[in-house]
Short mmCIF file of N, CA and C in Angstrom, two decimals:
data_model
loop_
_atom_site.label_atom_id
_atom_site.label_comp_id
_atom_site.label_asym_id
_atom_site.label_seq_id
_atom_site.Cartn_x
_atom_site.Cartn_y
_atom_site.Cartn_z
N MET A 1 65.49 154.59 -49.13
CA MET A 1 64.43 154.28 -50.11
C MET A 1 62.83 153.45 -49.71
N LEU A 2 62.12 154.22 -49.88
CA LEU A 2 61.10 153.03 -49.53
C LEU A 2 60.74 152.20 -50.51
N THR A 3 61.11 150.94 -50.43
CA THR A 3 60.24 149.67 -50.79
C THR A 3 58.76 149.76 -51.29
N THR A 4 58.12 149.12 -51.91
CA THR A 4 57.28 148.84 -52.33
C THR A 4 56.00 148.31 -51.22
N HIS A 5 57.32 147.28 -50.32
CA HIS A 5 56.80 146.11 -49.24
C HIS A 5 56.45 147.12 -48.52
N SER A 6 57.66 148.21 -48.03
CA SER A 6 57.52 148.90 -46.70
C SER A 6 56.56 150.33 -46.89
N SER A 7 56.37 150.47 -47.96
CA SER A 7 55.03 151.70 -48.38
C SER A 7 53.72 150.77 -47.83
N ALA A 8 53.40 149.86 -48.45
CA ALA A 8 51.98 149.12 -48.37
C ALA A 8 52.13 149.35 -46.35
N MET A 9 53.21 148.75 -46.23
CA MET A 9 53.60 148.32 -44.25
C MET A 9 53.25 149.73 -43.50
N LEU A 10 53.51 150.75 -44.45
CA LEU A 10 53.34 152.13 -43.95
C LEU A 10 51.98 152.75 -43.90
N ALA A 11 51.37 152.41 -45.16
CA ALA A 11 49.45 152.17 -45.30
C ALA A 11 48.61 151.96 -44.64
N LYS A 12 49.40 150.03 -44.12
CA LYS A 12 48.58 149.43 -43.70
C LYS A 12 48.21 149.60 -41.89
N HIS A 13 49.75 150.56 -41.47
CA HIS A 13 49.65 151.11 -39.84
C HIS A 13 49.05 152.45 -39.71
N ALA A 14 49.09 153.40 -41.02
CA ALA A 14 47.97 154.60 -41.17
C ALA A 14 46.48 154.15 -41.01
N GLY A 15 46.32 153.14 -41.91
CA GLY A 15 45.18 152.61 -41.39
C GLY A 15 44.72 151.99 -40.05
N ILE A 16 45.59 151.37 -39.42
CA ILE A 16 45.42 151.32 -38.18
C ILE A 16 45.00 152.04 -37.30
N GLU A 17 46.10 152.85 -37.30
CA GLU A 17 45.93 153.96 -36.62
C GLU A 17 44.61 155.11 -36.68
N ALA A 18 44.14 155.11 -37.65
CA ALA A 18 42.91 155.62 -38.10
C ALA A 18 41.83 154.58 -37.22
N ARG A 19 41.63 153.45 -37.70
CA ARG A 19 40.52 152.49 -36.71
C ARG A 19 40.79 153.01 -35.09
N ILE A 20 41.85 153.01 -34.55
CA ILE A 20 42.14 153.34 -33.47
C ILE A 20 41.44 154.35 -32.75
N ALA A 21 41.47 155.71 -33.70
CA ALA A 21 41.45 157.09 -33.20
C ALA A 21 39.86 156.48 -33.39
N ALA A 22 38.99 156.12 -34.48
CA ALA A 22 37.72 156.08 -34.47
C ALA A 22 36.89 155.29 -33.37
N GLU A 23 37.68 154.53 -33.02
CA GLU A 23 36.73 153.37 -32.28
C GLU A 23 37.18 154.28 -30.85
N SER A 24 38.58 154.66 -30.11
CA SER A 24 38.38 155.56 -29.37
C SER A 24 37.59 156.86 -29.33
N ARG A 25 36.79 157.41 -30.01
CA ARG A 25 35.92 158.45 -30.32
C ARG A 25 34.61 157.91 -30.21
N ARG A 26 34.00 156.52 -30.31
CA ARG A 26 32.60 156.13 -30.18
C ARG A 26 32.62 156.63 -28.58
N PRO A 27 31.31 156.50 -28.42
CA PRO A 27 30.64 156.58 -26.96
C PRO A 27 31.08 155.56 -26.11
N ALA A 28 30.67 154.24 -26.49
CA ALA A 28 31.35 153.35 -25.77
C ALA A 28 32.50 152.56 -26.57
N PRO A 29 34.13 152.79 -26.65
CA PRO A 29 34.51 152.56 -27.38
C PRO A 29 35.03 151.13 -26.98
N ASP A 30 35.08 150.25 -27.54
CA ASP A 30 35.64 148.50 -27.86
C ASP A 30 37.56 148.20 -27.14
N MET A 31 37.58 148.20 -25.68
CA MET A 31 38.99 148.70 -25.56
C MET A 31 40.15 146.95 -25.91
N VAL A 32 38.66 145.78 -25.96
CA VAL A 32 39.92 144.46 -26.89
C VAL A 32 39.99 144.92 -27.69
N LEU A 33 39.24 145.69 -28.92
CA LEU A 33 39.54 145.82 -30.13
C LEU A 33 40.63 146.71 -30.47
N ILE A 34 40.90 147.87 -29.45
CA ILE A 34 41.72 148.60 -29.23
C ILE A 34 43.30 148.17 -28.98
N THR A 35 43.00 147.12 -27.79
CA THR A 35 44.11 146.29 -27.68
C THR A 35 44.62 145.90 -28.69
N GLN A 36 44.31 145.06 -29.26
CA GLN A 36 44.45 144.09 -30.78
C GLN A 36 44.54 144.77 -31.79
N LEU A 37 44.34 146.13 -31.93
CA LEU A 37 44.91 146.90 -33.04
C LEU A 37 45.91 147.59 -32.78
N LYS A 38 46.24 147.89 -31.48
CA LYS A 38 47.50 148.78 -31.14
C LYS A 38 48.60 147.31 -31.30
N LYS A 39 48.41 146.25 -30.83
CA LYS A 39 49.36 145.06 -30.96
C LYS A 39 50.09 144.98 -32.60
N GLN A 40 48.76 145.02 -33.23
CA GLN A 40 48.58 144.88 -34.63
C GLN A 40 50.00 145.92 -35.17
N LYS A 41 49.91 147.20 -34.83
CA LYS A 41 50.10 148.20 -35.10
C LYS A 41 51.87 148.52 -34.90
N LEU A 42 51.76 147.68 -33.77
CA LEU A 42 53.08 147.40 -33.05
C LEU A 42 54.27 146.72 -33.93
N ARG A 43 53.74 145.39 -34.41
CA ARG A 43 54.26 144.28 -34.92
C ARG A 43 54.33 145.12 -36.30
N ILE A 44 53.62 146.15 -36.96
CA ILE A 44 53.96 146.74 -38.05
C ILE A 44 55.18 147.70 -38.31
N LYS A 45 55.14 148.16 -36.63
CA LYS A 45 56.58 148.99 -36.62
C LYS A 45 57.70 148.67 -36.24
N GLU A 46 57.42 147.43 -35.15
CA GLU A 46 58.54 146.68 -34.96
C GLU A 46 59.66 146.00 -36.77
N ALA A 47 58.26 145.52 -37.75
CA ALA A 47 58.77 145.11 -38.81
C ALA A 47 59.69 145.87 -39.43
N LEU A 48 59.06 147.28 -39.64
CA LEU A 48 59.64 148.29 -40.70
C LEU A 48 60.83 148.66 -40.14
N ALA A 49 61.05 148.52 -38.62
CA ALA A 49 62.47 149.10 -38.16
C ALA A 49 63.76 147.57 -38.46
N ARG A 50 62.81 146.71 -38.86
CA ARG A 50 63.91 145.82 -39.04
C ARG A 50 64.32 145.75 -40.52
N LEU A 51 63.51 146.79 -41.41
CA LEU A 51 63.87 147.11 -42.72
C LEU A 51 65.30 147.85 -42.92
#
């Protein structure tokens, strides 16, 4: 069963994934930003695994 906290984390994870995809589609993607977003996404994934 998903709690409000885990639902919010899943939504944030999906939002970050969308931002990564959008940045990757740009003609000159900012690789530093993409790397930061991927690290944030990984931290959320790890936090969800601990729940």
